[in-house]
Amino acid sequence: MKRTLALLLLAVFAFGLCGCEKISSIELPPLPTVTPEVAEAAEPAAQTETESAHGLIVSIKRSTKQAYDPQDGSKLILTFSYDTPTVYIEGGEAAAAAINEQTSLMEDTFYSGNGYGTGYNDMLTMAEDNYNYIVSSGIEGGMLELVSSRTVSVERMDDQVLTLLYNDYSFTGGAHGFYGDTGCSFDVETGKLLSLEDLSGDYDALAAFLTDYMVNTVENDPELAQRIDLGLFEEGTAYGDILAPLLRQGSWYFDSQGLVIFSSLYEISSYAAGPIFFHIPYAELQGHIDDRWLPEEIQSSGSLELAVGGEMLPDNIPIIDKLDADNEGESLYLIARGSVKNLRIARGEYVDSFYVTQELWDCAGMDNCALQLQCLIPEGMPNLRISYDDAQGSHSYYLSHSGLDGSIILTDTVEAVG
């Protein structure tokens, strides 16, 4: 069974690159544990049934390996990084274990590689070859650093579905890098990786609807139609024949708004046009997929409070988890008053607005409970965003220092401090 699963996932995540013989001189790091970190609270008060609304938690950690030139070790030639999601489901340990087993296998495949130019060992060989070529050729301004990275984001999490979206990027020299997405939507009840066939009792009808929806979208959007490179196909090829192959494992996922279907780089468009995404709202999917996959409307409302350092938590507030965003920093508690959904903590930086660089922690729902958080809070612009949903909509806050007294605050306004 595990061999079959491994072969299936390898096929899903392959980018169609040429094979190359691997080297084994570098020892692979151990795979991450699938046991989530739980705060060691000092005998928190017993939870009541109404307080146990934090059943699904995803923690995401980033690992980074860097290598330097073989000549004197002074120049960076490779950065290799990947995100590891770990899933915890309260009362659903078997489902969480099934999801974690699959994500661990995905990580092992990424690290080990599935073709030329993938995996740490192959990337290191390419980086050393690239360095030696540039040095021996005397090329001015040659790009010495190669890059391979995988990031993970949570696109949907509720009682029915957990969606993890993997984005892979690699730069192995040349004019630009290569990138692509892989969508993985899991059944929260069983931990099964969902296929499109699982979404409806009549897959043929669903496939016909999805294909027609994509065709109609293209035909009614001239700009989108222009992005599709018809030169990649035989003359006279219909849009349906171009778009139907996108209905495959890895090229779709559920997010908070609906079903997303997308192409790979170069598959139906040029590099400049990029992959093409089709967004099909849940309202349009009603009657075409089983109702169990449709998200429930959020009815409850809540808010977040911040307790800093030695401030005492109320006796009736249990601590459900601990997030170490930084090894050193302030010790905080995020307290959910009432019910908040889709709580997300992300690290980021600023360009024109807050740009997420890494998701750290996601929770499907918190109800009168707290998260222990350790993090560094910069003196300037905030680098952590905390967001959640309730019946009133979506809310975003940032951890920052008060401009008045320097205390740590949650603010919905992004301003430079200091």
Short mmCIF file of C-alpha atoms in Angstrom, two decimals:
data_model
loop_
_atom_site.label_atom_id
_atom_site.label_comp_id
_atom_site.label_asym_id
_atom_site.label_seq_id
_atom_site.Cartn_x
_atom_site.Cartn_y
_atom_site.Cartn_z
CA MET A 1 0.00 0.00 0.00
CA LYS A 2 2.79 2.43 0.97
CA ARG A 3 4.66 1.60 -2.25
CA THR A 4 1.53 2.37 -4.30
CA LEU A 5 0.97 5.64 -2.43
CA ALA A 6 4.60 6.64 -2.91
CA LEU A 7 4.47 6.02 -6.66
CA LEU A 8 1.22 7.98 -6.97
CA LEU A 9 2.55 10.98 -5.08
CA LEU A 10 5.82 10.93 -7.01
CA ALA A 11 3.80 11.14 -10.21
CA VAL A 12 1.71 14.00 -8.88
CA PHE A 13 4.70 16.09 -7.90
CA ALA A 14 6.98 15.38 -10.87
CA PHE A 15 7.62 18.41 -13.06
CA GLY A 16 8.52 16.41 -16.11
CA LEU A 17 12.25 17.10 -15.92
CA CYS A 18 14.91 14.79 -17.35
CA GLY A 19 16.35 12.01 -15.18
CA CYS A 20 19.82 12.17 -13.76
CA GLU A 21 21.91 9.81 -11.65
CA LYS A 22 21.86 10.85 -7.97
CA ILE A 23 24.82 11.09 -5.63
CA SER A 24 24.63 9.81 -2.07
CA SER A 25 27.57 11.53 -0.44
CA ILE A 26 25.32 13.83 1.59
CA GLU A 27 23.30 12.41 4.41
CA LEU A 28 19.59 13.23 4.32
CA PRO A 29 18.25 15.03 7.39
CA PRO A 30 15.66 13.22 9.49
CA LEU A 31 12.05 13.84 8.52
CA PRO A 32 10.12 16.07 10.92
CA THR A 33 8.05 14.63 13.68
CA VAL A 34 4.32 14.57 13.07
CA THR A 35 3.56 15.38 16.70
CA PRO A 36 2.43 19.02 17.08
CA GLU A 37 3.92 21.21 19.76
CA VAL A 38 1.50 21.77 22.59
CA ALA A 39 2.02 24.43 25.20
CA GLU A 40 3.03 23.14 28.59
CA ALA A 41 0.47 25.09 30.49
CA ALA A 42 0.41 24.89 34.27
CA GLU A 43 -2.72 22.81 34.83
CA PRO A 44 -5.18 24.80 32.71
CA ALA A 45 -8.80 24.69 33.74
CA ALA A 46 -10.83 21.81 32.33
CA GLN A 47 -12.53 22.57 29.04
CA THR A 48 -16.25 22.47 28.68
CA GLU A 49 -17.87 21.05 25.58
CA THR A 50 -18.56 24.53 24.18
CA GLU A 51 -14.90 25.48 24.49
CA SER A 52 -13.63 22.62 22.28
CA ALA A 53 -13.95 24.37 18.92
CA HIS A 54 -10.26 24.22 18.03
CA GLY A 55 -10.23 20.77 16.45
CA LEU A 56 -8.02 21.36 13.38
CA ILE A 57 -4.57 22.95 13.66
CA VAL A 58 -1.80 23.20 11.06
CA SER A 59 1.72 24.22 12.09
CA ILE A 60 4.20 25.04 9.32
CA LYS A 61 7.96 25.07 9.87
CA ARG A 62 10.67 26.03 7.38
CA SER A 63 13.99 24.22 6.96
CA THR A 64 16.86 25.84 5.06
CA LYS A 65 20.20 24.41 3.90
CA GLN A 66 22.85 26.56 2.26
CA ALA A 67 26.04 25.45 0.50
CA TYR A 68 29.17 27.42 -0.37
CA ASP A 69 31.70 27.15 -3.16
CA PRO A 70 34.16 24.21 -3.14
CA GLN A 71 37.17 26.51 -3.64
CA ASP A 72 37.38 28.42 -0.37
CA GLY A 73 33.82 28.34 0.98
CA SER A 74 33.33 32.09 0.79
CA LYS A 75 30.57 32.33 -1.85
CA LEU A 76 27.00 31.10 -1.49
CA ILE A 77 26.16 28.75 -4.35
CA LEU A 78 22.93 27.07 -3.21
CA THR A 79 19.92 27.85 -1.03
CA PHE A 80 17.56 24.91 -0.53
CA SER A 81 14.46 25.40 1.64
CA TYR A 82 11.13 23.73 2.25
CA ASP A 83 8.05 24.09 4.44
CA THR A 84 6.80 21.20 6.56
CA PRO A 85 3.11 21.24 7.55
CA THR A 86 2.06 19.23 10.61
CA VAL A 87 -1.65 18.56 11.16
CA TYR A 88 -3.44 18.01 14.47
CA ILE A 89 -7.14 17.09 14.60
CA GLU A 90 -8.75 16.91 18.01
CA GLY A 91 -10.62 13.62 18.18
CA GLY A 92 -9.40 12.74 14.70
CA GLU A 93 -5.96 11.32 15.40
CA ALA A 94 -6.23 8.65 12.68
CA ALA A 95 -7.16 11.21 10.02
CA ALA A 96 -4.34 13.53 11.13
CA ALA A 97 -1.87 10.65 11.01
CA ALA A 98 -2.98 9.79 7.46
CA ILE A 99 -2.50 13.39 6.31
CA ASN A 100 0.87 13.72 8.06
CA GLU A 101 2.07 10.46 6.50
CA GLN A 102 1.31 11.80 3.04
CA THR A 103 2.83 15.23 3.64
CA SER A 104 5.98 13.62 5.05
CA LEU A 105 6.26 11.52 1.91
CA MET A 106 5.87 14.65 -0.19
CA GLU A 107 8.68 16.28 1.76
CA ASP A 108 10.91 13.24 1.35
CA THR A 109 10.28 13.32 -2.40
CA PHE A 110 11.14 17.01 -2.58
CA TYR A 111 14.36 16.57 -0.62
CA SER A 112 15.45 13.38 -2.40
CA GLY A 113 14.40 14.62 -5.84
CA ASN A 114 12.30 13.23 -8.66
CA GLY A 115 14.41 14.14 -11.68
CA TYR A 116 17.30 16.24 -12.88
CA GLY A 117 17.50 19.59 -11.13
CA THR A 118 15.42 18.50 -8.12
CA GLY A 119 16.41 17.28 -4.67
CA TYR A 120 19.21 18.59 -2.53
CA ASN A 121 21.99 16.33 -3.82
CA ASP A 122 21.27 17.04 -7.48
CA MET A 123 20.92 20.76 -6.83
CA LEU A 124 24.26 20.78 -4.99
CA THR A 125 25.95 19.01 -7.91
CA MET A 126 24.45 21.54 -10.33
CA ALA A 127 25.50 24.44 -8.09
CA GLU A 128 29.11 23.22 -7.92
CA ASP A 129 29.20 22.64 -11.70
CA ASN A 130 27.73 26.09 -12.27
CA TYR A 131 30.32 27.69 -9.99
CA ASN A 132 33.23 25.88 -11.63
CA TYR A 133 32.00 26.83 -15.10
CA ILE A 134 31.61 30.52 -14.26
CA VAL A 135 35.03 30.70 -12.56
CA SER A 136 36.88 28.78 -15.27
CA SER A 137 35.19 30.79 -18.04
CA GLY A 138 35.86 34.13 -16.38
CA ILE A 139 32.23 35.20 -16.82
CA GLU A 140 31.61 38.62 -15.29
CA GLY A 141 28.44 38.91 -13.22
CA GLY A 142 27.52 35.23 -13.54
CA MET A 143 24.79 34.03 -11.19
CA LEU A 144 26.54 31.86 -8.61
CA GLU A 145 23.59 31.06 -6.36
CA LEU A 146 21.08 28.40 -7.41
CA VAL A 147 17.78 28.15 -5.54
CA SER A 148 15.22 25.47 -4.79
CA SER A 149 12.33 26.24 -2.47
CA ARG A 150 8.93 24.90 -1.50
CA THR A 151 6.36 26.93 0.41
CA VAL A 152 3.04 25.72 1.78
CA SER A 153 -0.13 27.69 2.42
CA VAL A 154 -3.49 26.67 3.90
CA GLU A 155 -6.26 27.60 1.47
CA ARG A 156 -9.23 26.04 3.26
CA MET A 157 -9.71 24.46 6.67
CA ASP A 158 -13.01 23.52 8.27
CA ASP A 159 -14.87 20.43 9.47
CA GLN A 160 -15.03 19.00 5.94
CA VAL A 161 -11.88 19.94 4.02
CA LEU A 162 -8.24 20.84 4.62
CA THR A 163 -6.43 22.24 1.58
CA LEU A 164 -2.65 22.61 1.43
CA LEU A 165 -1.25 24.46 -1.59
CA TYR A 166 2.39 23.71 -2.41
CA ASN A 167 4.40 26.19 -4.46
CA ASP A 168 7.76 25.04 -5.81
CA TYR A 169 10.37 27.38 -7.26
CA SER A 170 13.80 26.58 -8.66
CA PHE A 171 16.50 28.62 -10.35
CA THR A 172 19.20 26.58 -12.05
CA GLY A 173 20.67 29.35 -14.21
CA GLY A 174 19.44 31.02 -17.36
CA ALA A 175 17.03 33.87 -17.89
CA HIS A 176 14.49 32.94 -15.21
CA GLY A 177 13.44 30.30 -12.73
CA PHE A 178 10.80 27.60 -12.90
CA TYR A 179 7.75 27.49 -10.65
CA GLY A 180 4.54 25.56 -10.19
CA ASP A 181 1.71 24.80 -7.78
CA THR A 182 0.29 21.53 -6.50
CA GLY A 183 -3.07 21.47 -4.73
CA CYS A 184 -3.90 18.86 -2.08
CA SER A 185 -7.38 18.80 -0.57
CA PHE A 186 -7.98 16.28 2.22
CA ASP A 187 -11.13 14.84 3.76
CA VAL A 188 -10.83 15.98 7.39
CA GLU A 189 -12.97 13.07 8.60
CA THR A 190 -10.80 10.31 7.09
CA GLY A 191 -7.53 12.03 6.09
CA LYS A 192 -7.94 10.85 2.49
CA LEU A 193 -6.35 12.89 -0.29
CA LEU A 194 -9.38 13.84 -2.38
CA SER A 195 -9.61 13.33 -6.13
CA LEU A 196 -12.16 14.99 -8.39
CA GLU A 197 -13.88 11.60 -8.64
CA ASP A 198 -14.55 11.78 -4.88
CA LEU A 199 -16.53 14.99 -5.18
CA SER A 200 -19.58 13.61 -6.99
CA GLY A 201 -21.47 10.38 -7.51
CA ASP A 202 -21.51 11.22 -11.23
CA TYR A 203 -17.98 12.19 -12.18
CA ASP A 204 -18.67 12.30 -15.93
CA ALA A 205 -21.35 14.95 -15.38
CA LEU A 206 -19.05 16.91 -13.05
CA ALA A 207 -16.16 16.78 -15.54
CA ALA A 208 -18.45 18.00 -18.32
CA PHE A 209 -19.69 20.88 -16.16
CA LEU A 210 -16.17 21.93 -15.13
CA THR A 211 -14.88 21.81 -18.70
CA ASP A 212 -17.85 23.81 -19.99
CA TYR A 213 -17.36 26.36 -17.20
CA MET A 214 -13.71 26.88 -18.17
CA VAL A 215 -14.55 27.10 -21.88
CA ASN A 216 -17.30 29.69 -21.26
CA THR A 217 -14.93 31.69 -19.04
CA VAL A 218 -12.33 31.87 -21.80
CA GLU A 219 -14.85 32.66 -24.53
CA ASN A 220 -16.26 35.56 -22.49
CA ASP A 221 -12.90 37.01 -21.45
CA PRO A 222 -10.83 38.26 -24.42
CA GLU A 223 -7.79 39.01 -22.25
CA LEU A 224 -7.82 35.50 -20.82
CA ALA A 225 -8.28 33.99 -24.28
CA GLN A 226 -5.26 35.95 -25.50
CA ARG A 227 -3.11 34.36 -22.79
CA ILE A 228 -3.76 30.86 -24.16
CA ASP A 229 -1.11 30.04 -26.75
CA LEU A 230 -2.97 28.24 -29.53
CA GLY A 231 0.36 27.72 -31.28
CA LEU A 232 1.07 24.95 -28.79
CA PHE A 233 -1.73 22.85 -30.29
CA GLU A 234 -2.80 21.57 -33.68
CA GLU A 235 -4.68 24.09 -35.77
CA GLY A 236 -8.38 24.10 -35.03
CA THR A 237 -8.07 22.51 -31.57
CA ALA A 238 -11.15 23.42 -29.53
CA TYR A 239 -10.91 25.05 -26.12
CA GLY A 240 -12.58 22.01 -24.57
CA ASP A 241 -9.77 19.75 -25.80
CA ILE A 242 -7.18 22.20 -24.42
CA LEU A 243 -8.77 22.63 -20.99
CA ALA A 244 -10.18 19.17 -20.22
CA PRO A 245 -6.68 17.73 -19.43
CA LEU A 246 -6.46 20.17 -16.49
CA LEU A 247 -8.95 17.95 -14.62
CA ARG A 248 -6.28 15.87 -12.92
CA GLN A 249 -4.80 15.25 -9.50
CA GLY A 250 -2.66 18.13 -8.21
CA SER A 251 -4.08 20.72 -10.63
CA TRP A 252 -7.13 21.61 -8.54
CA TYR A 253 -7.99 22.50 -4.96
CA PHE A 254 -10.71 23.92 -2.73
CA ASP A 255 -10.18 27.36 -1.22
CA SER A 256 -12.49 29.52 0.88
CA GLN A 257 -14.40 30.77 -2.18
CA GLY A 258 -14.75 27.71 -4.39
CA LEU A 259 -12.92 25.23 -6.61
CA VAL A 260 -9.71 26.30 -8.35
CA ILE A 261 -8.39 24.56 -11.49
CA PHE A 262 -5.07 25.62 -12.99
CA SER A 263 -2.50 24.84 -15.66
CA SER A 264 1.21 24.18 -15.32
CA LEU A 265 3.86 26.56 -16.58
CA TYR A 266 4.21 26.36 -20.38
CA GLU A 267 1.31 23.90 -20.62
CA ILE A 268 -1.24 26.11 -22.39
CA SER A 269 0.47 29.50 -22.26
CA SER A 270 3.87 31.18 -22.48
CA TYR A 271 6.17 31.86 -19.54
CA ALA A 272 5.25 35.55 -19.70
CA ALA A 273 1.53 34.71 -19.55
CA GLY A 274 2.10 32.32 -16.66
CA PRO A 275 -0.16 29.49 -15.49
CA ILE A 276 -3.89 30.09 -15.95
CA PHE A 277 -6.28 29.73 -12.99
CA PHE A 278 -10.03 29.16 -13.14
CA HIS A 279 -12.05 30.00 -10.02
CA ILE A 280 -15.48 28.35 -9.75
CA PRO A 281 -17.57 29.73 -6.84
CA TYR A 282 -19.33 27.35 -4.48
CA ALA A 283 -22.68 28.81 -5.54
CA GLU A 284 -21.97 27.55 -9.08
CA LEU A 285 -20.91 24.12 -7.77
CA GLN A 286 -24.18 23.44 -5.96
CA GLY A 287 -25.89 20.47 -7.57
CA HIS A 288 -22.64 19.37 -9.24
CA ILE A 289 -20.64 18.25 -6.19
CA ASP A 290 -21.93 16.52 -3.07
CA ASP A 291 -23.19 18.91 -0.41
CA ARG A 292 -20.69 17.57 2.15
CA TRP A 293 -17.89 19.42 0.32
CA LEU A 294 -19.68 22.78 0.42
CA PRO A 295 -18.49 24.95 3.36
CA GLU A 296 -20.96 26.06 5.98
CA GLU A 297 -21.65 29.75 6.41
CA ILE A 298 -19.94 31.30 9.44
CA GLN A 299 -22.59 32.32 11.96
CA SER A 300 -20.57 33.08 15.09
CA SER A 301 -18.68 36.19 16.14
CA GLY A 302 -15.66 36.76 18.32
CA SER A 303 -12.60 38.89 18.93
CA LEU A 304 -8.92 38.59 19.83
CA GLU A 305 -7.16 39.90 22.93
CA LEU A 306 -3.47 40.04 23.76
CA ALA A 307 -1.88 39.08 27.08
CA VAL A 308 1.83 39.89 27.40
CA GLY A 309 4.54 38.20 29.45
CA GLY A 310 3.55 37.49 33.03
CA GLU A 311 -0.02 38.72 32.67
CA MET A 312 -2.35 36.10 34.12
CA LEU A 313 -4.81 34.31 31.88
CA PRO A 314 -8.37 33.94 33.17
CA ASP A 315 -8.89 30.55 34.84
CA ASN A 316 -11.49 29.48 32.27
CA ILE A 317 -9.18 30.01 29.26
CA PRO A 318 -7.33 26.84 28.18
CA ILE A 319 -4.10 27.06 26.16
CA ILE A 320 -4.50 24.89 23.06
CA ASP A 321 -1.03 25.14 21.49
CA LYS A 322 2.32 26.93 21.49
CA LEU A 323 3.94 28.63 18.52
CA ASP A 324 7.64 29.49 18.65
CA ALA A 325 7.88 31.98 15.80
CA ASP A 326 11.36 32.91 17.05
CA ASN A 327 13.62 31.12 19.53
CA GLU A 328 14.06 34.35 21.42
CA GLY A 329 11.56 37.10 21.91
CA GLU A 330 8.48 38.15 23.78
CA SER A 331 6.16 35.62 25.40
CA LEU A 332 2.56 36.41 24.49
CA TYR A 333 -0.91 34.89 24.58
CA LEU A 334 -3.53 35.37 21.87
CA ILE A 335 -6.95 34.97 23.47
CA ALA A 336 -10.07 34.23 21.42
CA ARG A 337 -13.16 35.72 23.04
CA GLY A 338 -16.22 34.09 21.57
CA SER A 339 -15.72 32.12 18.36
CA VAL A 340 -13.24 33.02 15.62
CA LYS A 341 -12.68 30.93 12.50
CA ASN A 342 -9.71 30.40 10.20
CA LEU A 343 -7.19 32.00 12.54
CA ARG A 344 -3.91 32.44 10.64
CA ILE A 345 -0.51 33.69 11.75
CA ALA A 346 1.87 34.62 8.95
CA ARG A 347 5.30 36.18 8.68
CA GLY A 348 5.78 38.86 6.05
CA GLU A 349 7.39 42.02 4.82
CA TYR A 350 6.35 45.16 3.01
CA VAL A 351 6.48 46.15 -0.64
CA ASP A 352 3.37 48.23 -1.31
CA SER A 353 1.44 46.29 1.33
CA PHE A 354 1.99 43.38 3.70
CA TYR A 355 3.39 40.48 1.67
CA VAL A 356 3.25 37.00 3.25
CA THR A 357 6.59 35.18 3.10
CA GLN A 358 5.66 32.24 5.33
CA GLU A 359 2.56 30.85 6.97
CA LEU A 360 3.31 29.76 10.53
CA TRP A 361 0.14 28.53 12.20
CA ASP A 362 -3.50 27.99 11.19
CA CYS A 363 -6.50 26.94 13.25
CA ALA A 364 -9.97 26.16 11.91
CA GLY A 365 -11.65 27.62 14.96
CA MET A 366 -10.93 28.98 18.44
CA ASP A 367 -13.64 29.41 21.05
CA ASN A 368 -12.74 31.00 24.40
CA CYS A 369 -9.20 29.63 24.39
CA ALA A 370 -5.66 30.91 23.91
CA LEU A 371 -2.51 30.34 21.86
CA GLN A 372 0.89 30.78 23.51
CA LEU A 373 3.18 32.69 21.14
CA GLN A 374 6.88 33.51 21.37
CA CYS A 375 8.16 35.98 18.79
CA LEU A 376 10.42 38.94 18.14
CA ILE A 377 8.61 42.22 17.59
CA PRO A 378 10.68 44.65 15.51
CA GLU A 379 11.00 48.30 16.42
CA GLY A 380 9.97 49.32 12.90
CA MET A 381 7.32 47.80 10.65
CA PRO A 382 5.45 44.75 12.04
CA ASN A 383 6.46 41.38 10.58
CA LEU A 384 3.63 39.17 11.86
CA ARG A 385 0.02 39.29 10.68
CA ILE A 386 -2.82 37.65 12.59
CA SER A 387 -6.10 37.21 10.73
CA TYR A 388 -9.42 35.49 11.33
CA ASP A 389 -12.99 35.27 10.04
CA ASP A 390 -16.35 35.59 11.75
CA ALA A 391 -19.92 36.40 10.79
CA GLN A 392 -18.94 40.03 10.13
CA GLY A 393 -16.22 39.08 7.62
CA SER A 394 -12.42 38.92 7.63
CA HIS A 395 -10.18 40.78 10.08
CA SER A 396 -6.41 41.36 10.07
CA TYR A 397 -4.17 42.61 12.87
CA TYR A 398 -0.44 43.14 13.34
CA LEU A 399 1.79 42.74 16.38
CA SER A 400 3.58 46.02 17.02
CA HIS A 401 4.86 48.45 19.61
CA SER A 402 2.62 51.29 20.68
CA GLY A 403 3.81 54.69 19.50
CA LEU A 404 2.63 56.11 22.82
CA ASP A 405 4.33 54.01 25.49
CA GLY A 406 6.15 51.25 23.59
CA SER A 407 3.87 48.51 24.90
CA ILE A 408 3.05 45.52 22.68
CA ILE A 409 -0.31 45.85 20.96
CA LEU A 410 -2.54 44.32 18.33
CA THR A 411 -3.24 46.93 15.68
CA ASP A 412 -5.22 46.87 12.44
CA THR A 413 -3.15 49.78 11.10
CA VAL A 414 0.28 49.15 9.59
CA GLU A 415 2.59 51.98 10.54
CA ALA A 416 6.32 52.32 11.02
CA VAL A 417 7.33 52.71 14.65
CA GLY A 418 10.57 54.35 15.74
#
